[in-house]
Tab-separated table of C-alpha atoms (C1' of nucleotides) in Angstrom:
chain	number	residue	atom	x	y	z
A	45	MET	CA	111.191	95.698	135.288
A	46	VAL	CA	113.130	98.906	134.615
A	47	ASN	CA	116.128	96.878	133.527
A	48	GLN	CA	113.989	94.757	131.262
A	49	LEU	CA	112.545	97.865	129.632
A	50	LYS	CA	115.976	99.314	129.028
A	51	ASN	CA	116.789	96.371	126.800
A	52	ILE	CA	113.943	97.147	124.425
A	53	PHE	CA	115.158	99.163	121.448
A	54	LEU	CA	112.259	101.571	121.722
A	55	PHE	CA	113.111	102.572	125.285
A	56	SER	CA	116.861	102.139	125.377
A	57	HIS	CA	117.567	105.870	125.478
A	58	MET	CA	115.230	106.755	128.311
A	59	SER	CA	116.304	108.168	131.631
A	60	GLU	CA	115.825	106.193	134.851
A	61	GLU	CA	112.975	108.494	135.713
A	62	GLU	CA	111.178	107.956	132.437
A	63	LEU	CA	111.733	104.218	132.659
A	64	SER	CA	110.178	103.964	136.086
A	65	HIS	CA	107.174	105.969	134.929
A	66	LEU	CA	106.915	103.635	131.979
A	67	ALA	CA	107.210	100.611	134.259
A	68	SER	CA	104.165	101.842	136.132
A	69	ILE	CA	101.918	101.642	133.067
A	70	VAL	CA	103.271	98.340	131.833
A	71	LYS	CA	102.255	94.784	132.623
A	72	LEU	CA	104.112	91.604	131.750
A	73	ARG	CA	101.882	88.749	130.640
A	74	SER	CA	102.721	85.161	129.756
A	75	PHE	CA	100.912	82.995	127.259
A	76	ASN	CA	100.844	79.344	126.349
A	77	ASN	CA	101.190	77.943	122.877
A	78	GLY	CA	97.859	78.298	121.110
A	79	GLU	CA	96.493	81.132	123.233
A	80	THR	CA	95.081	84.204	121.545
A	81	LEU	CA	96.447	87.628	122.437
A	82	PHE	CA	93.624	89.518	120.736
A	83	TYR	CA	90.887	88.949	118.205
A	84	GLU	CA	90.179	90.791	114.974
A	85	GLY	CA	87.582	93.482	115.562
A	86	THR	CA	88.282	93.920	119.286
A	87	PRO	CA	88.700	97.537	120.419
A	88	SER	CA	92.302	98.280	121.234
A	89	ASP	CA	93.521	100.304	124.173
A	90	LYS	CA	96.720	98.403	124.794
A	91	LEU	CA	99.975	98.460	122.946
A	92	TYR	CA	101.736	95.117	122.846
A	93	ILE	CA	105.426	94.408	122.681
A	94	LEU	CA	106.351	90.801	122.011
A	95	LEU	CA	109.220	89.754	124.280
A	96	ASP	CA	109.302	85.979	123.842
A	97	GLY	CA	107.817	83.403	121.554
A	98	VAL	CA	106.308	83.444	118.104
A	99	LEU	CA	103.042	85.207	117.417
A	100	LYS	CA	100.943	84.622	114.328
A	101	GLY	CA	98.836	87.459	112.919
A	102	TYR	CA	95.979	86.400	110.686
A	103	LYS	CA	92.605	87.298	109.299
A	104	THR	CA	89.779	84.892	108.616
A	105	ASP	CA	88.053	84.683	105.259
A	106	MET	CA	84.453	83.796	104.450
A	107	LYS	CA	85.128	80.069	104.475
A	108	GLU	CA	86.848	80.312	107.852
A	109	ASN	CA	90.265	79.890	106.269
A	110	GLU	CA	93.157	81.685	107.894
A	111	ILE	CA	94.951	84.353	105.895
A	112	VAL	CA	98.321	84.597	107.594
A	113	LEU	CA	99.617	88.136	107.515
A	114	HIS	CA	102.769	87.756	109.516
A	115	TYR	CA	104.753	85.804	112.039
A	116	PHE	CA	106.128	88.085	114.736
A	117	TYR	CA	109.403	87.333	116.462
A	118	PRO	CA	110.782	89.144	119.510
A	119	VAL	CA	111.237	92.034	120.005
A	120	SER	CA	108.360	93.463	117.944
A	121	LEU	CA	105.669	96.030	118.344
A	122	VAL	CA	102.328	94.436	117.579
A	123	ALA	CA	99.329	96.190	116.035
A	124	GLU	CA	100.473	99.712	116.879
A	125	MET	CA	98.515	100.919	113.879
A	126	ALA	CA	95.248	100.094	115.606
A	127	ASN	CA	96.300	102.150	118.608
A	128	LEU	CA	97.450	105.153	116.635
A	129	HIS	CA	94.183	105.328	114.777
A	130	HIS	CA	91.964	104.222	117.650
A	131	ILE	CA	90.462	101.454	115.549
A	132	PRO	CA	89.776	97.820	116.432
A	133	PHE	CA	92.527	95.294	115.850
A	134	PRO	CA	92.579	94.462	112.147
A	135	ALA	CA	93.679	90.868	112.686
A	136	THR	CA	93.813	88.084	115.258
A	137	ALA	CA	97.080	87.338	117.065
A	138	GLU	CA	97.727	83.822	118.311
A	139	PHE	CA	100.782	82.407	120.046
A	140	GLN	CA	102.531	79.629	118.131
A	141	THR	CA	104.807	78.831	121.058
A	142	ASP	CA	104.798	79.736	124.708
A	143	GLY	CA	105.652	83.399	125.022
A	144	SER	CA	105.287	86.688	126.810
A	145	ILE	CA	104.342	90.230	126.000
A	146	LEU	CA	104.545	93.621	127.569
A	147	GLU	CA	101.157	95.263	127.732
A	148	VAL	CA	101.284	99.051	127.719
A	149	ASP	CA	98.376	101.344	128.460
A	150	TYR	CA	98.255	103.159	125.164
A	151	HIS	CA	96.507	106.304	126.262
A	152	THR	CA	99.166	107.176	128.814
A	153	PHE	CA	101.909	106.023	126.506
A	154	GLU	CA	100.805	108.375	123.777
A	155	ARG	CA	100.458	111.302	126.124
A	156	ASP	CA	103.768	110.880	127.932
A	157	PHE	CA	106.131	109.092	125.564
A	158	LEU	CA	105.216	109.554	121.941
A	159	LYS	CA	106.877	112.965	121.721
A	160	ASN	CA	110.207	111.349	122.580
A	161	PRO	CA	112.158	111.299	119.289
A	162	THR	CA	113.654	107.875	119.915
A	163	VAL	CA	110.228	106.442	120.547
A	164	SER	CA	108.672	108.080	117.503
A	165	PHE	CA	111.594	107.025	115.355
A	166	GLY	CA	111.217	103.442	116.582
A	167	LEU	CA	107.554	103.654	115.783
A	168	ILE	CA	108.270	104.889	112.257
A	169	LYS	CA	110.673	102.005	111.710
A	170	SER	CA	108.145	99.506	112.950
A	171	LEU	CA	105.386	100.973	110.802
A	172	THR	CA	107.446	100.990	107.638
A	173	GLN	CA	108.519	97.423	108.295
A	174	LYS	CA	104.868	96.441	108.489
A	175	LEU	CA	104.116	98.302	105.293
A	176	LYS	CA	106.801	96.234	103.602
A	177	TYR	CA	105.235	93.021	104.881
A	178	LEU	CA	101.821	93.998	103.609
A	179	GLU	CA	103.226	95.143	100.270
A	180	ASP	CA	104.884	91.788	99.997
A	181	ILE	CA	101.697	89.899	100.794
A	182	ILE	CA	99.892	91.865	98.110
A	183	THR	CA	102.632	91.221	95.576
A	184	THR	CA	102.756	87.562	96.397
A	185	ARG	CA	99.103	86.766	96.846
A	186	LEU	CA	97.498	89.053	94.290
A	187	ALA	CA	100.070	89.274	91.528
A	188	LEU	CA	101.560	85.769	91.430
A	189	ASP	CA	100.097	82.372	90.643
A	190	ALA	CA	100.738	79.287	92.771
A	191	THR	CA	103.965	78.091	91.156
A	192	SER	CA	105.426	81.602	91.045
A	193	ARG	CA	104.692	82.041	94.728
A	194	VAL	CA	106.492	78.831	95.543
A	195	ALA	CA	109.447	79.842	93.352
A	196	LYS	CA	109.607	83.199	95.145
A	197	PHE	CA	109.493	81.459	98.509
A	198	LEU	CA	112.336	79.148	97.540
A	199	TYR	CA	114.341	82.046	96.114
A	200	GLU	CA	113.961	84.071	99.297
A	201	ASN	CA	114.234	81.316	101.871
A	202	GLY	CA	116.862	79.008	100.385
A	203	ASP	CA	116.934	75.288	100.840
A	204	ILE	CA	113.953	73.807	102.576
A	205	SER	CA	114.900	71.584	105.445
A	206	ASP	CA	113.075	68.682	106.861
A	207	SER	CA	111.794	70.555	109.843
A	208	THR	CA	109.687	73.096	107.972
A	209	LYS	CA	106.265	71.582	107.644
A	210	ARG	CA	104.765	71.809	104.184
A	211	HIS	CA	101.509	72.728	105.785
A	212	LYS	CA	103.038	75.851	107.303
A	213	ILE	CA	104.608	76.910	104.012
A	214	ALA	CA	101.230	76.445	102.372
A	215	THR	CA	99.464	78.788	104.799
A	216	ILE	CA	102.221	81.390	104.466
A	217	LEU	CA	101.745	81.331	100.707
A	218	GLY	CA	97.972	81.163	100.862
A	219	LEU	CA	97.801	77.773	99.156
A	220	THR	CA	96.411	74.384	100.073
A	221	PRO	CA	98.970	71.647	100.798
A	222	GLU	CA	97.811	69.834	97.654
A	223	THR	CA	98.517	72.820	95.438
A	224	LEU	CA	101.861	73.387	97.154
A	225	SER	CA	102.831	69.802	96.496
A	226	ARG	CA	101.949	70.090	92.826
A	227	SER	CA	103.902	73.319	92.509
A	228	PHE	CA	106.989	71.773	94.086
A	229	LYS	CA	106.671	68.986	91.579
A	230	LYS	CA	106.528	71.368	88.617
A	231	ILE	CA	109.624	73.215	89.824
A	232	LYS	CA	111.402	69.896	90.336
A	233	ILE	CA	110.565	68.812	86.787
A	234	LEU	CA	111.998	72.108	85.540
A	235	GLY	CA	115.234	71.048	87.221
A	236	LEU	CA	115.387	74.097	89.490
A	237	ILE	CA	115.343	72.152	92.740
A	238	SER	CA	116.223	68.620	93.690
A	239	ASP	CA	114.527	66.502	96.202
A	240	GLU	CA	116.505	64.359	98.576
A	241	GLY	CA	114.027	62.620	100.767
A	242	LYS	CA	112.225	65.378	102.617
A	243	ASN	CA	114.634	68.207	101.933
A	244	PHE	CA	114.872	70.399	98.871
A	245	THR	CA	118.124	71.720	97.453
A	246	ILE	CA	118.117	74.666	95.109
A	247	LEU	CA	119.908	73.875	91.855
A	248	ASN	CA	119.240	77.046	89.886
A	249	ARG	CA	118.430	80.148	91.905
A	250	GLU	CA	118.311	82.477	88.916
A	251	GLY	CA	115.938	80.086	87.210
A	252	LEU	CA	113.627	80.352	90.212
A	253	LYS	CA	113.731	84.125	89.968
A	254	GLU	CA	112.727	83.885	86.330
A	255	LEU	CA	109.492	82.217	87.378
A	256	PHE	CA	108.191	85.073	89.463
A	257	SER	CA	109.586	88.207	87.825
B	59	MET	CA	107.361	128.922	97.358
B	60	VAL	CA	107.709	129.471	101.107
B	61	ASN	CA	104.054	130.429	101.345
B	62	GLN	CA	103.047	127.391	99.387
B	63	LEU	CA	105.034	125.143	101.736
B	64	LYS	CA	103.425	126.706	104.783
B	65	ASN	CA	100.058	125.450	103.607
B	66	ILE	CA	101.189	121.836	103.661
B	67	PHE	CA	100.192	120.139	106.922
B	68	LEU	CA	103.613	118.578	107.327
B	69	PHE	CA	105.397	121.914	107.283
B	70	SER	CA	102.810	124.239	108.758
B	71	HIS	CA	104.650	124.705	112.049
B	72	MET	CA	108.052	125.524	110.602
B	73	SER	CA	109.838	128.811	111.096
B	74	GLU	CA	110.520	131.128	108.165
B	75	GLU	CA	114.139	130.064	108.298
B	76	GLU	CA	113.339	126.383	108.119
B	77	LEU	CA	110.856	126.966	105.352
B	78	SER	CA	113.342	128.791	103.191
B	79	HIS	CA	115.885	126.022	103.712
B	80	LEU	CA	113.219	123.537	102.741
B	81	ALA	CA	112.322	125.595	99.696
B	82	SER	CA	115.900	125.247	98.520
B	83	ILE	CA	115.711	121.443	98.324
B	84	VAL	CA	112.273	121.319	96.761
B	85	LYS	CA	111.156	121.394	93.145
B	86	LEU	CA	107.646	121.878	91.830
B	87	ARG	CA	106.793	119.709	88.842
B	88	SER	CA	103.682	119.547	86.696
B	89	PHE	CA	102.296	116.499	84.964
B	90	ASN	CA	99.678	115.795	82.350
B	91	ASN	CA	96.914	113.266	82.631
B	92	GLY	CA	98.364	109.833	81.904
B	93	GLU	CA	101.974	110.653	82.731
B	94	THR	CA	103.889	108.389	85.086
B	95	LEU	CA	105.535	109.864	88.171
B	96	PHE	CA	107.621	106.763	88.887
B	97	TYR	CA	107.736	103.107	87.990
B	98	GLU	CA	107.706	100.069	90.273
B	99	GLY	CA	111.261	98.923	90.923
B	100	THR	CA	112.918	102.304	90.291
B	101	PRO	CA	115.381	103.394	92.990
B	102	SER	CA	113.961	106.218	95.043
B	103	ASP	CA	115.862	109.267	96.226
B	104	LYS	CA	113.013	111.716	96.068
B	105	LEU	CA	110.087	112.228	98.360
B	106	TYR	CA	106.913	113.266	96.581
B	107	ILE	CA	104.076	115.373	97.882
B	108	LEU	CA	100.999	115.474	95.692
B	109	LEU	CA	99.657	119.025	95.463
B	110	ASP	CA	97.139	118.798	92.649
B	111	GLY	CA	95.387	116.114	90.668
B	112	VAL	CA	94.688	112.447	91.188
B	113	LEU	CA	97.464	109.891	91.238
B	114	LYS	CA	96.922	106.160	90.838
B	115	GLY	CA	99.279	103.724	92.570
B	116	TYR	CA	99.327	100.228	91.131
B	117	LYS	CA	101.283	97.055	90.667
B	118	THR	CA	101.243	94.838	87.607
B	119	ASP	CA	100.542	91.128	87.794
B	120	MET	CA	101.845	88.291	85.616
B	121	LYS	CA	99.176	88.800	82.968
B	122	GLU	CA	99.916	92.516	82.805
B	123	ASN	CA	96.751	93.355	84.710
B	124	GLU	CA	96.850	96.372	86.981
B	125	ILE	CA	96.351	95.831	90.693
B	126	VAL	CA	95.235	99.219	91.922
B	127	LEU	CA	96.521	99.882	95.411
B	128	HIS	CA	95.301	103.385	95.941
B	129	TYR	CA	94.121	106.636	94.450
B	130	PHE	CA	95.958	109.564	95.990
B	131	TYR	CA	94.285	112.934	96.392
B	132	PRO	CA	95.995	116.174	97.422
B	133	VAL	CA	97.681	116.783	99.783
B	134	SER	CA	99.367	113.385	100.231
B	135	LEU	CA	102.790	112.037	100.823
B	136	VAL	CA	103.570	109.445	98.184
B	137	ALA	CA	105.757	106.375	98.645
B	138	GLU	CA	107.569	107.665	101.725
B	139	MET	CA	108.061	104.067	102.796
B	140	ALA	CA	110.471	103.491	99.918
B	141	ASN	CA	112.516	106.469	101.018
B	142	LEU	CA	112.630	105.548	104.675
B	143	HIS	CA	113.891	102.080	103.870
B	144	HIS	CA	116.021	103.050	100.894
B	145	ILE	CA	114.273	100.517	98.700
B	146	PRO	CA	112.933	100.862	95.158
B	147	PHE	CA	109.393	102.106	94.681
B	148	PRO	CA	107.034	99.214	95.350
B	149	ALA	CA	104.442	100.361	92.829
B	150	THR	CA	103.944	102.529	89.778
B	151	ALA	CA	102.331	105.967	90.129
B	152	GLU	CA	100.413	107.421	87.218
B	153	PHE	CA	98.494	110.661	86.975
B	154	GLN	CA	94.779	110.274	86.294
B	155	THR	CA	94.302	113.971	85.744
B	156	ASP	CA	96.635	116.879	85.165
B	157	GLY	CA	98.447	117.564	88.384
B	158	SER	CA	101.530	118.729	90.212
B	159	ILE	CA	103.864	117.438	92.860
B	160	LEU	CA	106.541	118.761	95.121
B	161	GLU	CA	109.753	116.826	94.698
B	162	VAL	CA	111.947	116.827	97.799
B	163	ASP	CA	115.530	115.628	97.946
B	164	TYR	CA	115.079	112.886	100.482
B	165	HIS	CA	118.628	112.656	101.759
B	166	THR	CA	118.715	116.288	102.857
B	167	PHE	CA	115.164	116.117	104.091
B	168	GLU	CA	115.933	113.211	106.394
B	169	ARG	CA	119.069	114.837	107.732
B	170	ASP	CA	117.592	118.273	108.383
B	171	PHE	CA	113.875	117.834	108.955
B	172	LEU	CA	112.967	114.382	110.153
B	173	LYS	CA	113.873	115.139	113.759
B	174	ASN	CA	111.233	117.857	113.820
B	175	PRO	CA	108.361	116.399	115.878
B	176	THR	CA	105.671	117.884	113.677
B	177	VAL	CA	107.279	116.347	110.614
B	178	SER	CA	107.763	112.953	112.219
B	179	PHE	CA	104.236	112.999	113.574
B	180	GLY	CA	102.905	113.827	110.108
B	181	LEU	CA	104.950	110.989	108.752
B	182	ILE	CA	103.520	108.575	111.315
B	183	LYS	CA	100.015	109.650	110.393
B	184	SER	CA	100.702	109.168	106.726
B	185	LEU	CA	102.266	105.749	107.297
B	186	THR	CA	99.424	104.470	109.431
B	187	GLN	CA	96.930	105.726	106.888
B	188	LYS	CA	98.731	103.677	104.240
B	189	LEU	CA	98.758	100.645	106.487
B	190	LYS	CA	95.006	100.963	106.755
B	191	TYR	CA	94.682	101.102	102.988
B	192	LEU	CA	96.778	97.995	102.537
B	193	GLU	CA	94.941	96.170	105.324
B	194	ASP	CA	91.748	97.030	103.578
B	195	ILE	CA	92.992	95.766	100.230
B	196	ILE	CA	93.984	92.495	101.858
B	197	THR	CA	90.646	92.161	103.609
B	198	THR	CA	88.747	92.951	100.473
B	199	ARG	CA	90.759	91.097	97.883
B	200	LEU	CA	91.889	88.061	99.831
B	201	ALA	CA	89.073	87.427	102.279
B	202	LEU	CA	85.970	88.311	100.273
B	203	ASP	CA	84.425	86.873	97.142
B	204	ALA	CA	83.186	89.004	94.260
B	205	THR	CA	79.653	89.708	95.488
B	206	SER	CA	80.822	90.458	99.025
B	207	ARG	CA	83.366	92.913	97.688
B	208	VAL	CA	80.689	94.722	95.740
B	209	ALA	CA	78.392	94.772	98.777
B	210	LYS	CA	81.221	96.228	100.866
B	211	PHE	CA	81.881	98.848	98.229
B	212	LEU	CA	78.235	99.855	98.147
B	213	TYR	CA	78.054	99.891	101.949
B	214	GLU	CA	81.085	102.138	102.215
B	215	ASN	CA	80.501	104.391	99.237
B	216	GLY	CA	76.746	104.838	99.230
B	217	ASP	CA	74.635	105.341	96.181
B	218	ILE	CA	76.431	104.923	92.893
B	219	SER	CA	75.870	107.796	90.572
B	220	ASP	CA	75.974	107.881	86.874
B	221	SER	CA	79.364	109.457	86.721
B	222	THR	CA	81.311	106.643	88.360
B	223	LYS	CA	82.366	104.359	85.577
B	224	ARG	CA	81.741	100.679	86.212
B	225	HIS	CA	85.123	99.949	84.757
B	226	LYS	CA	86.820	102.013	87.448
B	227	ILE	CA	84.865	100.326	90.246
B	228	ALA	CA	85.878	96.984	88.799
B	229	THR	CA	89.592	97.783	88.917
B	230	ILE	CA	89.300	99.149	92.447
B	231	LEU	CA	87.709	95.873	93.522
B	232	GLY	CA	90.020	93.697	91.467
B	233	LEU	CA	87.219	92.321	89.319
B	234	THR	CA	86.462	92.260	85.624
B	235	PRO	CA	83.562	94.458	84.460
B	236	GLU	CA	81.640	91.291	83.575
B	237	THR	CA	81.917	89.893	87.087
B	238	LEU	CA	81.039	93.279	88.579
B	239	SER	CA	77.932	93.411	86.444
B	240	ARG	CA	76.863	89.951	87.531
B	241	SER	CA	77.454	90.832	91.188
B	242	PHE	CA	75.361	94.002	90.912
B	243	LYS	CA	72.624	91.866	89.439
B	244	LYS	CA	72.706	89.390	92.338
B	245	ILE	CA	72.512	92.203	94.887
B	246	LYS	CA	69.632	93.746	92.949
B	247	ILE	CA	67.746	90.445	92.964
B	248	LEU	CA	68.245	90.266	96.742
B	249	GLY	CA	66.420	93.603	96.876
B	250	LEU	CA	69.299	95.432	98.540
B	251	ILE	CA	69.752	98.017	95.814
B	252	SER	CA	67.525	99.380	93.110
B	253	ASP	CA	68.525	100.388	89.695
B	254	GLU	CA	67.162	103.513	88.090
B	255	GLY	CA	68.715	103.769	84.696
B	256	LYS	CA	72.423	104.107	85.346
B	257	ASN	CA	72.307	104.956	89.024
B	258	PHE	CA	72.011	102.616	91.993
B	259	THR	CA	70.094	103.455	95.133
B	260	ILE	CA	70.709	101.537	98.322
B	261	LEU	CA	67.522	100.069	99.762
B	262	ASN	CA	68.907	98.051	102.634
B	263	ARG	CA	72.274	99.097	103.963
B	264	GLU	CA	72.310	96.605	106.834
B	265	GLY	CA	71.492	93.860	104.382
B	266	LEU	CA	74.553	94.820	102.374
B	267	LYS	CA	76.680	94.605	105.497
B	268	GLU	CA	75.364	91.133	106.125
B	269	LEU	CA	76.871	90.012	102.836
B	270	PHE	CA	80.455	90.820	103.728
B	271	SER	CA	80.675	90.303	107.470
C	103	DT	C1'	109.211	47.338	116.326
C	104	DT	C1'	104.939	47.963	115.264
C	105	DA	C1'	100.592	50.206	115.245
C	106	DA	C1'	98.289	54.458	114.994
C	107	DA	C1'	98.250	59.117	113.712
C	108	DA	C1'	99.691	62.813	110.915
C	109	DA	C1'	101.509	64.664	106.775
C	110	DT	C1'	102.195	64.403	101.918
C	111	DT	C1'	101.216	63.110	97.396
C	112	DT	C1'	98.299	61.907	93.563
C	113	DG	C1'	94.043	61.712	91.020
C	114	DA	C1'	89.145	63.190	90.098
C	115	DT	C1'	85.815	66.677	90.539
C	116	DT	C1'	83.964	71.187	91.610
C	117	DT	C1'	83.896	76.033	91.861
C	118	DA	C1'	84.554	80.868	91.211
C	119	DT	C1'	85.952	84.006	88.245
C	120	DA	C1'	88.372	85.171	83.983
C	121	DT	C1'	88.159	85.157	79.239
C	122	DC	C1'	85.971	85.155	74.834
C	123	DA	C1'	82.174	86.466	71.974
C	124	DA	C1'	78.094	88.778	70.898
C	125	DT	C1'	74.531	92.020	71.691
C	126	DG	C1'	72.483	96.072	73.463
C	127	DA	C1'	72.521	100.785	75.457
C	128	DA	C1'	74.492	105.378	76.159
C	129	DG	C1'	77.254	109.196	75.013
C	130	DC	C1'	79.501	111.953	71.740
C	131	DT	C1'	80.577	114.212	67.341
C	132	DG	C1'	80.062	115.965	63.044
D	238	DC	C1'	69.835	113.209	64.739
D	239	DA	C1'	72.571	109.562	62.454
D	240	DG	C1'	76.405	106.979	62.961
D	241	DC	C1'	80.460	105.897	65.560
D	242	DT	C1'	82.557	104.683	69.700
D	243	DT	C1'	82.684	103.381	74.256
D	244	DC	C1'	80.560	101.038	78.033
D	245	DA	C1'	77.634	97.539	80.090
D	246	DT	C1'	75.309	93.327	79.970
D	247	DT	C1'	74.560	88.542	78.946
D	248	DG	C1'	75.831	83.936	77.583
D	249	DA	C1'	79.272	80.259	76.670
D	250	DT	C1'	83.615	78.444	77.633
D	251	DA	C1'	88.184	78.048	79.798
D	252	DT	C1'	91.187	77.942	83.686
D	253	DA	C1'	93.509	77.837	88.085
D	254	DA	C1'	93.148	76.354	92.299
D	255	DA	C1'	90.109	74.394	95.901
D	256	DT	C1'	87.895	70.515	97.453
D	257	DC	C1'	87.067	65.715	97.919
D	258	DA	C1'	88.844	61.112	98.090
D	259	DA	C1'	92.250	57.756	98.337
D	260	DA	C1'	96.837	55.962	98.535
D	261	DT	C1'	101.370	56.435	100.325
D	262	DT	C1'	104.904	58.072	103.268
D	263	DT	C1'	106.584	59.843	107.562
D	264	DT	C1'	106.320	60.605	112.364
D	265	DT	C1'	105.017	59.468	116.890
D	266	DA	C1'	104.231	56.758	120.591
D	267	DA	C1'	103.148	52.618	122.836
DNA sequence: TTAAAAATTTGATTTATATCAATGAAGCTG
DNA sequence: CAGCTTCATTGATATAAATCAAATTTTTAA
């Protein structure tokens, strides 16, 4: 366990002694695809560090639609904001693949480790990264219309390959698959992308940018 | 200046020596109502601390509508996320009253002060507070419909007095004044609020909660 | 290889809220 | 306190995207 901890950016500078103390308040848990790590509104006393797999963070709206906030990839801190403010988790986290997390008792962690500059610096980085994600969601979902969102997605993510399901793109952008399809069509008619079978190739990246800025 | 700095939570634990070094990289600036502190997209090399007045942070959508992210009240750090990640300001900041800010050269600040635990802890607090604001905007604006948003606003802000302009409430909630008016009416018909002239009194707070959760 | 299931596209309709337009009420100013 | 201006309400219409429905394409699996 100590060796595993040492490989996590947040703890890489700790002494052997600190690491073994940390190991004592940490639990490794495995999850299957589809399992839920925590639900929105649940009180939080654990800090989670995603070690393996893909984790989807989402809220649910009034019509039971998912609002996807973020896909987490390893190694990420998850929902540290809830811990720092002692508030319930603001979103639900569900595994999209098999995976594993490190579960840390937050109370002890705060008391014994948060004063460590490396740890607090890692925390600041993680928090600012999350702020950027949320800023981006607000920009995308509140300031742009459907076609602009799709143009932004294409601009930022490059050619769309076969393997990326339209349905997944639609939920990331907060659109229905029907609307996504119609937006792709518009952008194709504008000559900004071309459509070879299932894949899209970007023909005019600057033109795409024009659509959302 | 040193005495002024000592009153700011972030710097309250600094030594006289540190404070006078800080004072040397800091500039006090005054603004009039309506003036803009910075624009969305501008590169950021200054950290701002709001000392007086009310500052509105907002983005602009495709139809030139404002999306209000937050009203800042003193004493607040402003847009520290942009500095930490060396990215342009993600929103525009405009004074809503006369006010003043402390302008800190970020590069020097990071080098000389960010390792100070009190400073980094203050930064973490400020960042998590902002995350909560953004989470709340997403919950409110993406997951709730117009009437639910108004119910949530009433639940969280209590009775609405005369002095709060409907127009301002509407921009906070991302609604037009017309839609806000119609939502107030619905909630009134449900018997959850009563309407004496210009003011609203809450009659059934739990009923309001029911509407948005 | 073919049938069944899933995903995508296309068209028609609905819905929520914005926009446009008009009226009414409140607040301010000379 | 009369008239102007701003703010709020109400009604009618427009609009973007969701929903519903069906057809088509792709993927999966037998």
